[in-house]
Coordinates of C-alpha atoms in Angstrom, one line a residue:
Chain X
M29 CA 108.0 208.3 -82.8
T30 CA 106.3 210.4 -85.5
N31 CA 108.9 213.0 -86.3
L32 CA 111.9 211.8 -88.1
H33 CA 113.7 215.1 -88.1
Y34 CA 115.6 216.1 -85.0
D35 CA 117.7 219.2 -84.1
V36 CA 120.3 217.0 -82.5
V37 CA 120.8 213.3 -82.9
V38 CA 123.2 211.5 -80.6
V39 CA 124.5 208.0 -81.5
G40 CA 125.4 206.0 -78.3
S41 CA 124.2 206.5 -74.7
G42 CA 127.3 206.0 -72.7
P43 CA 128.6 208.9 -70.5
G44 CA 129.6 210.9 -73.6
G45 CA 126.3 210.5 -75.4
L46 CA 124.1 211.1 -72.3
A47 CA 126.1 214.3 -71.5
A48 CA 125.9 215.5 -75.1
A49 CA 122.1 215.0 -75.3
I50 CA 121.5 216.8 -72.0
S51 CA 123.8 219.6 -73.0
A52 CA 122.2 220.0 -76.4
R53 CA 118.8 220.3 -74.8
Q54 CA 120.0 222.8 -72.2
N55 CA 121.6 224.9 -74.9
G56 CA 118.5 225.4 -76.9
A57 CA 118.0 222.4 -79.1
E58 CA 114.3 221.6 -79.0
K59 CA 114.1 218.1 -80.3
V60 CA 116.9 215.8 -79.2
L61 CA 117.2 212.0 -79.9
I62 CA 119.5 209.4 -78.5
I63 CA 120.0 206.2 -80.5
E64 CA 121.2 203.2 -78.5
R65 CA 121.8 199.6 -79.6
D66 CA 121.4 198.0 -76.2
I67 CA 117.9 197.6 -74.5
E68 CA 118.6 200.4 -72.0
L69 CA 120.6 203.7 -71.7
G70 CA 124.0 203.8 -70.0
G71 CA 126.5 202.0 -72.2
I72 CA 129.5 200.3 -70.7
L73 CA 129.0 202.1 -67.3
L74 CA 126.3 199.6 -66.5
Q75 CA 128.9 196.7 -66.4
C76 CA 131.4 198.8 -64.5
I77 CA 130.0 198.0 -61.0
H78 CA 133.1 199.0 -59.2
N79 CA 133.3 202.5 -57.6
G80 CA 135.6 205.3 -58.5
F81 CA 133.3 207.2 -60.9
G82 CA 132.3 210.9 -60.3
V83 CA 135.1 212.1 -58.1
E84 CA 135.7 215.1 -60.4
V85 CA 132.1 215.8 -61.5
F86 CA 130.1 215.1 -58.4
K87 CA 132.9 215.0 -55.8
E88 CA 131.5 211.6 -54.9
D89 CA 132.8 208.1 -55.3
L90 CA 130.1 206.2 -57.2
P91 CA 129.8 202.8 -59.0
G92 CA 129.3 203.0 -62.8
P93 CA 125.6 202.2 -62.8
S94 CA 124.9 205.0 -60.2
Y95 CA 126.9 207.5 -62.2
A96 CA 125.0 206.5 -65.4
Q97 CA 121.6 206.7 -63.6
R98 CA 122.1 210.4 -62.6
F99 CA 122.4 211.3 -66.3
I100 CA 119.6 208.9 -67.4
Q101 CA 117.3 210.6 -65.0
Q102 CA 118.1 214.0 -66.5
V103 CA 117.5 212.6 -70.0
H104 CA 114.0 211.6 -68.9
D105 CA 113.4 214.9 -67.1
L106 CA 114.4 216.9 -70.1
K107 CA 112.0 214.9 -72.3
I108 CA 114.8 213.7 -74.7
D109 CA 113.6 211.0 -77.1
T110 CA 115.3 207.7 -77.1
L111 CA 115.4 204.8 -79.6
L112 CA 116.6 201.7 -77.8
D113 CA 117.6 198.3 -79.2
S114 CA 118.3 200.2 -82.5
M115 CA 121.3 200.0 -84.8
V116 CA 122.5 202.9 -87.0
L117 CA 123.3 201.2 -90.3
E118 CA 124.7 204.2 -92.1
T119 CA 125.3 207.9 -91.8
T120 CA 125.9 210.4 -94.6
P121 CA 128.0 213.6 -94.7
D122 CA 124.7 215.6 -94.9
R123 CA 123.6 214.1 -91.5
R124 CA 121.0 211.6 -92.6
L125 CA 121.0 208.4 -90.5
F126 CA 119.6 205.0 -91.6
I127 CA 118.5 203.1 -88.5
T128 CA 116.9 199.7 -87.9
N129 CA 115.0 198.1 -85.0
R130 CA 112.3 195.4 -84.6
K131 CA 109.4 197.8 -84.5
L132 CA 110.3 200.3 -87.2
G133 CA 112.1 198.2 -89.7
I134 CA 114.4 200.6 -91.5
R135 CA 114.0 204.3 -91.1
E136 CA 115.7 207.5 -92.2
I137 CA 116.3 210.2 -89.7
K138 CA 117.5 213.7 -90.5
A139 CA 119.7 215.5 -88.0
G140 CA 120.2 219.3 -87.7
A141 CA 123.5 218.4 -85.9
L142 CA 124.9 215.0 -85.1
V143 CA 127.0 213.8 -82.2
F144 CA 128.9 210.6 -82.5
A145 CA 129.4 208.9 -79.1
M146 CA 130.0 205.3 -80.0
G147 CA 132.8 204.8 -77.5
C148 CA 135.5 202.3 -78.2
R149 CA 136.2 198.6 -78.7
E150 CA 138.7 196.3 -77.1
R151 CA 141.7 195.0 -79.0
T152 CA 141.2 191.3 -79.7
R153 CA 143.5 188.3 -80.0
A154 CA 143.7 188.7 -83.7
Q155 CA 144.8 192.3 -83.4
I156 CA 147.8 191.4 -81.2
R157 CA 148.6 188.3 -83.3
L158 CA 148.8 185.8 -80.4
P159 CA 150.3 182.5 -81.6
G160 CA 149.1 179.0 -80.5
S161 CA 146.0 176.9 -81.0
R162 CA 142.5 178.4 -81.0
P163 CA 140.6 176.8 -78.1
A164 CA 137.6 178.3 -76.2
G165 CA 138.6 180.4 -73.2
V166 CA 140.3 183.4 -74.8
Y167 CA 138.2 186.5 -74.1
T168 CA 138.6 190.3 -73.8
A169 CA 138.4 191.6 -70.3
G170 CA 135.4 193.7 -71.1
T171 CA 133.4 190.8 -72.5
A172 CA 134.2 188.8 -69.3
Q173 CA 133.1 191.9 -67.3
R174 CA 129.7 191.9 -69.1
W175 CA 129.2 188.2 -68.4
V176 CA 130.2 188.3 -64.7
N177 CA 128.5 191.6 -63.7
V178 CA 125.4 191.7 -65.9
E179 CA 124.6 188.3 -67.4
G180 CA 125.7 186.1 -64.5
Y181 CA 128.2 183.8 -66.2
M182 CA 131.7 182.9 -64.9
P183 CA 133.9 182.4 -67.9
G184 CA 136.5 180.2 -66.1
K185 CA 138.1 179.1 -62.8
R186 CA 141.8 179.8 -63.3
F187 CA 142.9 182.9 -65.2
V188 CA 145.9 184.6 -66.7
I189 CA 145.4 188.2 -67.7
L190 CA 147.5 189.7 -70.5
G191 CA 147.8 193.4 -70.3
S192 CA 147.7 195.7 -67.3
G193 CA 144.9 197.9 -68.6
D194 CA 142.3 199.1 -66.0
I195 CA 139.6 196.7 -67.1
G196 CA 142.0 193.7 -66.8
M197 CA 143.1 194.7 -63.3
I198 CA 139.5 195.4 -62.2
M199 CA 138.4 192.0 -63.5
A200 CA 141.3 190.3 -61.6
R201 CA 139.7 191.5 -58.4
R202 CA 136.2 190.8 -59.5
L203 CA 137.0 187.2 -60.5
T204 CA 138.8 186.7 -57.2
F205 CA 135.7 188.0 -55.4
E206 CA 133.6 185.3 -57.3
G207 CA 135.9 182.5 -56.2
A208 CA 138.3 182.2 -59.2
K209 CA 142.1 182.1 -59.0
V210 CA 144.0 184.7 -61.0
E211 CA 147.4 183.3 -61.5
R212 CA 149.2 186.3 -63.1
V213 CA 148.9 189.6 -64.9
L214 CA 151.4 189.9 -67.7
E215 CA 152.4 193.3 -69.2
I216 CA 154.7 193.5 -72.3
M217 CA 155.7 197.1 -71.5
P218 CA 158.1 198.1 -68.7
Y219 CA 155.3 200.1 -67.0
L220 CA 151.7 199.7 -65.9
S221 CA 149.2 200.7 -68.6
G222 CA 146.3 201.4 -66.2
L223 CA 146.0 203.6 -63.2
T224 CA 148.3 203.1 -60.2
R225 CA 145.4 202.9 -57.8
N226 CA 144.0 199.9 -59.6
Y227 CA 147.3 198.2 -59.2
V228 CA 147.0 198.7 -55.4
Q229 CA 143.4 197.9 -54.8
C230 CA 143.0 195.2 -57.5
L231 CA 146.3 193.3 -57.6
Q232 CA 148.4 194.1 -54.5
D233 CA 145.4 193.7 -52.1
F234 CA 144.9 190.1 -53.3
D235 CA 148.5 189.2 -53.9
I236 CA 148.0 188.8 -57.6
P237 CA 151.5 188.9 -59.2
L238 CA 152.1 191.5 -62.0
Q239 CA 155.1 190.8 -64.3
L240 CA 156.2 193.7 -66.4
N241 CA 158.3 193.1 -69.6
H242 CA 156.4 189.8 -70.0
T243 CA 154.0 188.5 -72.6
V244 CA 152.1 185.4 -73.9
K245 CA 154.3 183.4 -76.3
R246 CA 151.7 180.7 -77.1
I247 CA 148.2 179.5 -76.1
I248 CA 148.0 175.8 -75.3
G249 CA 144.9 173.6 -75.5
N250 CA 142.5 172.0 -78.0
N251 CA 138.9 172.4 -77.0
R252 CA 139.6 174.6 -74.0
V253 CA 142.6 176.6 -72.9
E254 CA 144.9 174.3 -70.8
A255 CA 147.8 176.6 -70.2
I256 CA 149.7 179.6 -71.7
E257 CA 153.4 179.9 -72.3
A258 CA 154.6 183.1 -70.8
A259 CA 158.0 184.7 -71.7
A260 CA 160.1 187.7 -70.8
V261 CA 160.8 190.4 -73.5
D262 CA 163.8 192.6 -74.1
E263 CA 163.8 196.4 -74.7
Q264 CA 162.6 195.9 -78.3
R265 CA 159.8 193.7 -76.9
R266 CA 161.4 190.6 -78.5
I267 CA 161.0 187.3 -76.6
I268 CA 164.1 186.4 -74.6
P269 CA 164.9 182.7 -75.4
G270 CA 165.1 180.5 -72.3
S271 CA 162.7 182.8 -70.2
E272 CA 159.6 180.7 -71.1
E273 CA 157.3 179.4 -68.4
I274 CA 154.2 177.3 -68.7
I275 CA 151.3 178.6 -66.6
P276 CA 148.4 176.2 -66.3
C277 CA 145.0 178.0 -66.6
D278 CA 141.6 177.6 -68.3
T279 CA 141.0 181.2 -69.4
L280 CA 143.1 183.9 -70.8
L281 CA 141.7 187.5 -70.6
L282 CA 143.1 190.2 -72.8
S283 CA 143.3 193.8 -71.6
V284 CA 145.5 195.1 -74.3
G285 CA 144.1 198.4 -75.3
L286 CA 141.0 200.1 -76.7
I287 CA 140.3 201.5 -80.1
P288 CA 137.8 204.2 -80.9
E289 CA 134.8 202.8 -82.8
N290 CA 134.6 205.0 -85.9
E291 CA 133.0 203.0 -88.6
L292 CA 130.0 205.4 -88.8
S293 CA 132.3 208.4 -88.6
R294 CA 134.3 207.2 -91.6
Q295 CA 131.1 206.6 -93.6
A296 CA 130.1 210.2 -92.9
G297 CA 133.5 211.4 -94.2
V298 CA 134.9 212.5 -90.9
R299 CA 138.7 212.8 -91.0
I300 CA 140.4 210.4 -88.5
D301 CA 143.7 211.1 -86.7
P302 CA 145.9 208.0 -87.2
V303 CA 147.5 208.5 -83.7
T304 CA 144.3 208.6 -81.7
A305 CA 142.2 206.6 -84.1
G306 CA 139.5 209.2 -83.4
A307 CA 138.3 212.2 -85.3
F308 CA 140.2 215.4 -85.7
V309 CA 138.3 217.9 -83.5
D310 CA 138.3 221.4 -82.3
S311 CA 137.6 222.5 -78.7
R312 CA 133.8 222.0 -79.2
F313 CA 134.5 218.5 -80.6
H314 CA 133.4 219.6 -84.1
T315 CA 134.8 217.2 -86.7
S316 CA 136.0 217.9 -90.2
V317 CA 132.4 217.5 -91.5
P318 CA 130.2 220.6 -90.7
G319 CA 127.5 219.7 -88.2
I320 CA 129.1 216.4 -87.1
F321 CA 130.5 216.4 -83.5
S322 CA 132.3 213.6 -81.7
A323 CA 132.5 213.0 -78.0
G324 CA 134.1 210.7 -75.5
N325 CA 136.1 207.5 -76.1
V326 CA 135.2 207.7 -79.8
V327 CA 137.6 210.6 -80.0
H328 CA 140.4 209.3 -77.8
V329 CA 140.5 206.8 -75.0
Y330 CA 140.1 208.5 -71.6
D331 CA 141.0 207.0 -68.3
L332 CA 138.3 208.9 -66.2
V333 CA 134.6 208.9 -67.0
D334 CA 134.4 212.4 -65.6
W335 CA 136.4 213.7 -68.5
V336 CA 134.1 211.9 -71.0
T337 CA 131.2 213.7 -69.4
Q338 CA 132.9 217.1 -69.9
A339 CA 133.7 216.3 -73.5
G340 CA 130.0 215.3 -74.0
L341 CA 128.8 218.5 -72.5
A342 CA 131.1 220.5 -74.8
A343 CA 130.1 218.5 -77.9
G344 CA 126.3 218.8 -77.1
K345 CA 126.6 222.5 -76.7
G346 CA 128.4 222.8 -80.1
A347 CA 125.8 220.6 -81.7
A348 CA 122.9 222.7 -80.3
L349 CA 124.5 225.9 -81.5
F350 CA 125.1 224.5 -84.9
A351 CA 121.5 223.2 -85.2
Q352 CA 120.3 226.7 -84.4
G353 CA 122.7 228.4 -86.8
K354 CA 124.4 230.1 -83.9
L355 CA 127.8 228.4 -84.1
A356 CA 130.3 231.2 -84.9
V357 CA 132.6 230.5 -87.7
S358 CA 136.0 231.9 -87.0
D359 CA 138.6 233.4 -89.3
K360 CA 141.4 232.3 -87.0
V361 CA 142.5 228.9 -86.0
V362 CA 145.3 227.6 -83.7
R363 CA 146.6 224.2 -84.3
T364 CA 147.9 222.1 -81.4
Q365 CA 151.1 220.1 -82.0
A366 CA 152.4 217.2 -79.9
G367 CA 156.0 218.3 -78.9
E368 CA 158.7 216.6 -76.9
N369 CA 157.5 213.4 -75.2
V370 CA 153.8 214.1 -76.1
R371 CA 152.0 211.4 -78.2
Y372 CA 149.0 213.4 -79.1
I373 CA 146.8 216.4 -78.0
V374 CA 143.0 216.8 -78.2
P375 CA 141.6 219.1 -79.4
H376 CA 143.6 219.3 -82.6
T377 CA 142.6 222.9 -83.2
F378 CA 140.8 225.7 -81.4
D379 CA 139.3 229.1 -82.2
P380 CA 141.4 231.7 -80.2
N381 CA 138.3 234.0 -80.1
L382 CA 136.6 231.3 -77.9
L383 CA 139.5 231.4 -75.5
A384 CA 138.5 235.0 -74.5
E385 CA 135.2 233.6 -73.1
E386 CA 136.1 230.2 -71.8
A387 CA 139.1 228.1 -70.7
I388 CA 140.1 225.4 -73.2
P389 CA 141.4 222.1 -71.7
L390 CA 144.2 220.5 -73.7
Q391 CA 144.3 216.7 -73.0
M392 CA 147.3 214.6 -73.9
R393 CA 149.3 211.5 -73.2
V394 CA 153.1 211.2 -72.8
K395 CA 155.1 208.8 -75.0
Q396 CA 157.5 207.7 -72.2
P397 CA 157.0 207.6 -68.5
I398 CA 159.0 210.2 -66.4
E399 CA 159.1 209.2 -62.7
A400 CA 160.3 212.6 -61.7
P401 CA 158.8 216.1 -61.5
V402 CA 157.9 217.4 -64.9
W403 CA 156.9 220.7 -66.7
V404 CA 153.9 220.6 -69.0
E405 CA 154.6 223.6 -71.2
A406 CA 152.7 225.2 -74.1
V407 CA 154.8 227.2 -76.5
C408 CA 153.6 229.5 -79.4
N409 CA 156.0 231.2 -81.7
G410 CA 159.0 230.4 -79.5
K411 CA 157.3 232.0 -76.4
S412 CA 156.0 230.1 -73.4
V413 CA 152.2 230.6 -73.1
T414 CA 151.6 228.7 -70.0
R415 CA 153.1 225.8 -68.0
K416 CA 152.2 223.6 -65.1
A417 CA 154.2 221.3 -62.8
L418 CA 153.3 217.7 -62.2
P419 CA 155.0 215.2 -59.8
Y420 CA 155.4 212.7 -62.7
A421 CA 154.0 211.8 -66.1
R422 CA 152.9 208.3 -67.1
P423 CA 151.4 207.0 -70.4
G424 CA 148.5 205.4 -68.5
E425 CA 147.4 208.7 -66.9
M426 CA 146.1 211.5 -69.2
V427 CA 147.6 215.0 -68.7
T428 CA 145.4 218.1 -68.8
L429 CA 146.7 221.6 -69.4
N430 CA 144.1 224.3 -69.1
L431 CA 144.5 227.3 -71.4
K432 CA 142.9 230.1 -69.5
P433 CA 141.3 233.3 -70.9
D434 CA 144.2 235.4 -69.6
V435 CA 146.6 233.9 -72.2
V436 CA 144.3 234.9 -75.1
D437 CA 146.7 237.6 -76.2
S438 CA 149.3 235.0 -77.2
F439 CA 147.0 234.0 -80.1
R440 CA 146.2 237.2 -82.0
E441 CA 146.9 235.4 -85.3
S442 CA 146.4 231.8 -86.5
G443 CA 149.3 229.7 -85.5
T444 CA 150.6 226.5 -83.9
L445 CA 150.8 225.8 -80.2
T446 CA 153.3 223.1 -79.2
V447 CA 153.1 221.3 -75.9
N448 CA 156.3 219.6 -74.4
I449 CA 156.5 217.5 -71.3
T450 CA 160.0 217.4 -69.9
E451 CA 161.8 216.7 -66.6
R452 CA 162.0 219.7 -64.3
Chain Q
M28 CA 161.6 204.9 -31.4
T29 CA 160.5 205.7 -35.0
S30 CA 159.5 202.8 -37.2
E31 CA 160.9 202.1 -40.7
P32 CA 159.0 204.2 -43.2
I33 CA 156.0 202.2 -44.7
P34 CA 155.5 203.0 -48.4
I35 CA 151.8 203.5 -49.4
I36 CA 150.3 204.3 -52.7
C37 CA 147.2 206.4 -52.1
V38 CA 143.9 205.2 -53.7
A39 CA 141.7 208.1 -52.4
C40 CA 141.6 209.5 -56.0
P41 CA 143.1 208.6 -59.4
K42 CA 146.3 210.5 -58.9
G43 CA 148.0 207.6 -57.1
C44 CA 150.4 209.7 -54.9
R45 CA 153.2 207.7 -53.3
L46 CA 153.1 208.4 -49.5
E47 CA 155.2 207.3 -46.6
V48 CA 154.1 206.6 -43.1
L49 CA 156.2 206.7 -40.0
R50 CA 155.0 205.4 -36.6
S51 CA 156.5 206.9 -33.6
E52 CA 155.2 205.8 -30.1
G53 CA 151.5 206.1 -30.9
D54 CA 152.1 209.1 -33.3
I55 CA 151.5 208.6 -37.0
L56 CA 153.5 210.8 -39.4
V57 CA 152.5 211.0 -43.1
N58 CA 154.9 212.3 -45.7
H59 CA 154.4 213.3 -49.3
A60 CA 150.6 213.4 -49.1
G61 CA 149.2 215.6 -51.9
C62 CA 146.1 216.5 -50.0
K63 CA 144.1 216.1 -46.8
R64 CA 142.3 213.0 -48.0
G65 CA 145.6 211.4 -48.6
Q66 CA 146.7 212.1 -45.0
E67 CA 143.5 210.3 -43.8
Y68 CA 143.9 207.4 -46.2
A69 CA 147.5 206.8 -45.1
R70 CA 146.6 206.9 -41.4
G71 CA 143.7 204.5 -42.0
E72 CA 145.9 202.2 -44.0
V73 CA 148.2 201.5 -41.1
T74 CA 145.6 201.5 -38.4
D75 CA 142.4 200.1 -40.0
P76 CA 142.6 199.5 -43.7
R77 CA 139.3 199.7 -45.6
R78 CA 138.1 199.4 -49.1
M79 CA 134.9 200.0 -51.0
V80 CA 133.4 196.7 -52.1
A81 CA 131.2 196.2 -55.2
S82 CA 129.5 192.9 -56.2
T83 CA 126.2 191.6 -57.5
V84 CA 123.2 189.9 -56.0
K85 CA 120.6 187.6 -57.6
V86 CA 117.4 189.4 -58.7
L87 CA 114.2 187.8 -60.0
N88 CA 111.7 189.2 -62.6
A89 CA 114.1 191.9 -63.9
I90 CA 115.6 192.6 -67.4
H91 CA 118.9 191.2 -66.0
P92 CA 119.5 188.3 -63.6
L93 CA 121.9 190.3 -61.4
L94 CA 121.7 193.6 -59.5
P95 CA 124.9 195.5 -58.9
V96 CA 125.4 196.5 -55.2
Y97 CA 128.1 198.3 -53.2
T98 CA 129.0 199.2 -49.7
S99 CA 127.7 202.6 -48.4
A100 CA 131.2 203.3 -47.0
P101 CA 134.7 201.7 -47.1
F102 CA 134.6 198.3 -45.5
P103 CA 137.2 196.7 -43.2
K104 CA 139.7 195.0 -45.6
G105 CA 140.2 191.9 -43.5
R106 CA 136.5 191.0 -43.5
I107 CA 135.8 191.4 -47.3
R108 CA 135.6 187.6 -47.8
E109 CA 133.1 187.3 -45.1
L110 CA 131.0 190.1 -46.6
L111 CA 131.1 188.5 -50.0
A112 CA 129.7 185.3 -48.5
E113 CA 126.8 187.3 -47.1
I114 CA 126.2 189.1 -50.4
R115 CA 126.0 185.7 -52.2
K116 CA 123.1 184.6 -50.0
V117 CA 120.8 187.5 -51.0
E118 CA 118.0 187.1 -53.5
L119 CA 115.7 190.0 -54.4
K120 CA 112.6 190.6 -56.5
A121 CA 112.3 193.4 -59.0
P122 CA 111.6 196.3 -59.0
V123 CA 114.6 197.6 -57.0
K124 CA 115.4 201.3 -56.5
I125 CA 118.9 202.8 -56.5
N126 CA 120.4 203.1 -52.9
Q127 CA 117.8 200.6 -51.6
V128 CA 119.4 198.8 -48.7
V129 CA 120.1 195.2 -49.6
I130 CA 122.0 194.2 -46.4
E131 CA 121.6 196.4 -43.4
N132 CA 124.5 196.8 -40.9
A133 CA 126.6 194.2 -42.7
L134 CA 128.5 191.9 -40.2
G135 CA 127.7 194.4 -37.5
T136 CA 130.0 197.1 -39.0
G137 CA 127.3 199.7 -39.3
I138 CA 127.9 199.7 -43.1
D139 CA 125.0 198.9 -45.4
V140 CA 125.1 197.1 -48.8
V141 CA 123.0 199.1 -51.2
A142 CA 121.7 198.8 -54.8
S143 CA 123.8 200.7 -57.4
R144 CA 120.9 201.3 -59.8
D145 CA 117.2 201.0 -60.4
L146 CA 116.3 197.6 -61.9
E147 CA 112.9 196.6 -63.3

């Protein structure tokens, strides 16, 4: 590595980062670099050994490592530089990065454009304030996944899982495969937080009971978890006295949500949306800081890797155009606004001129589940722009509404586009 | 004679459609399927349920001690435990190539267990 100036630098090599680097190269960026803190490219996909990846992008049902390898191969074929086992210590608003690894010590790298693709982190025990003693045996589901699938350690024999996120349900099946007993999955909300199909093939198939409206009241044990005290909750998620139950176990796994990992983005001055905990972005995933893009779970937490790849491709293209001075600056901007029963929408803004050339996918999550047919409707200046019908809407499953070029006339001026999701 | 409807949640894709299967003298009727794959899945689910299986095998001289593997096609659900016992016996040496066959014709089903990635 002699040249410390790159057209596009990508931080992180999960599906978002890999796609961004490939797309940057394919859209004219000559020198592209990926910085990864692990010893190999691929990110969390490498520990997701279950299948279900690639149904949208490849029309194939692949395990995580196979999905990653297709993109890693392209990275090598396109001669994209990589720095492995390397940490980014700091980034600046003018796109300088300070990195460290064993060989180089500390180095400064300048980037023509920068793509943040750091992904997300799991919520921990401290973040959900679980009472009780502090024994060994309380882990996040993703940490357990890394141990079981990559490093070869079993974290326990008898498990309770708190939270019905996808990783928790997938680990329930995986641990059962490896001979452990999963006693229960507890979910504080009245609905599943992961995908329905994971409930079927990970819990139902193995008779693992799921209790909605239930949580952990207390962790019991001194050196090691000995049991947890479970309890039912009411509509305000307050524990119902008298509903407590002691469940003996040696390990508690937490699958209680993911938070975009934006320490570096904040340092670089990127504005963060308090609802998504990710950057405010336009349809090219350009952030509030010129030349800094953000792609994948670092923007908002997706439920399908295929969408992360799409986001990475868009961000990489934007970064390549910026680095070449070709990214058009528009005089018009349309803001998206979460309307009825919509928690948030990504992107936050888009350039209506771009819509003439390409469709813009709006991705959102509902606040409350509707187990009946719904309309997803985009409204601008009191007029319906487009709408689509869905059989239901659930918070665990992202909703996409495609704005197609044929609606471009609705956006002659700057304005606000509101999306509502309501029962049909 | 038509049977009671059997409720099935489709796992063919992430949509998770709720289907219903009716059996009537050898005929199988599928209701509410969102697509063709759902039809097939529901039929299979009442006649011969199958699942993709993913696990790991021991590997020597590689950057990791385990190699992720998966079945080349959905595997009979009732025999998954037997399959896992077979997978546990395998020990490989690096390097391994993606899609390399790790167990051929597992339990005589015609389905292979293959490597999910390259590993050196």
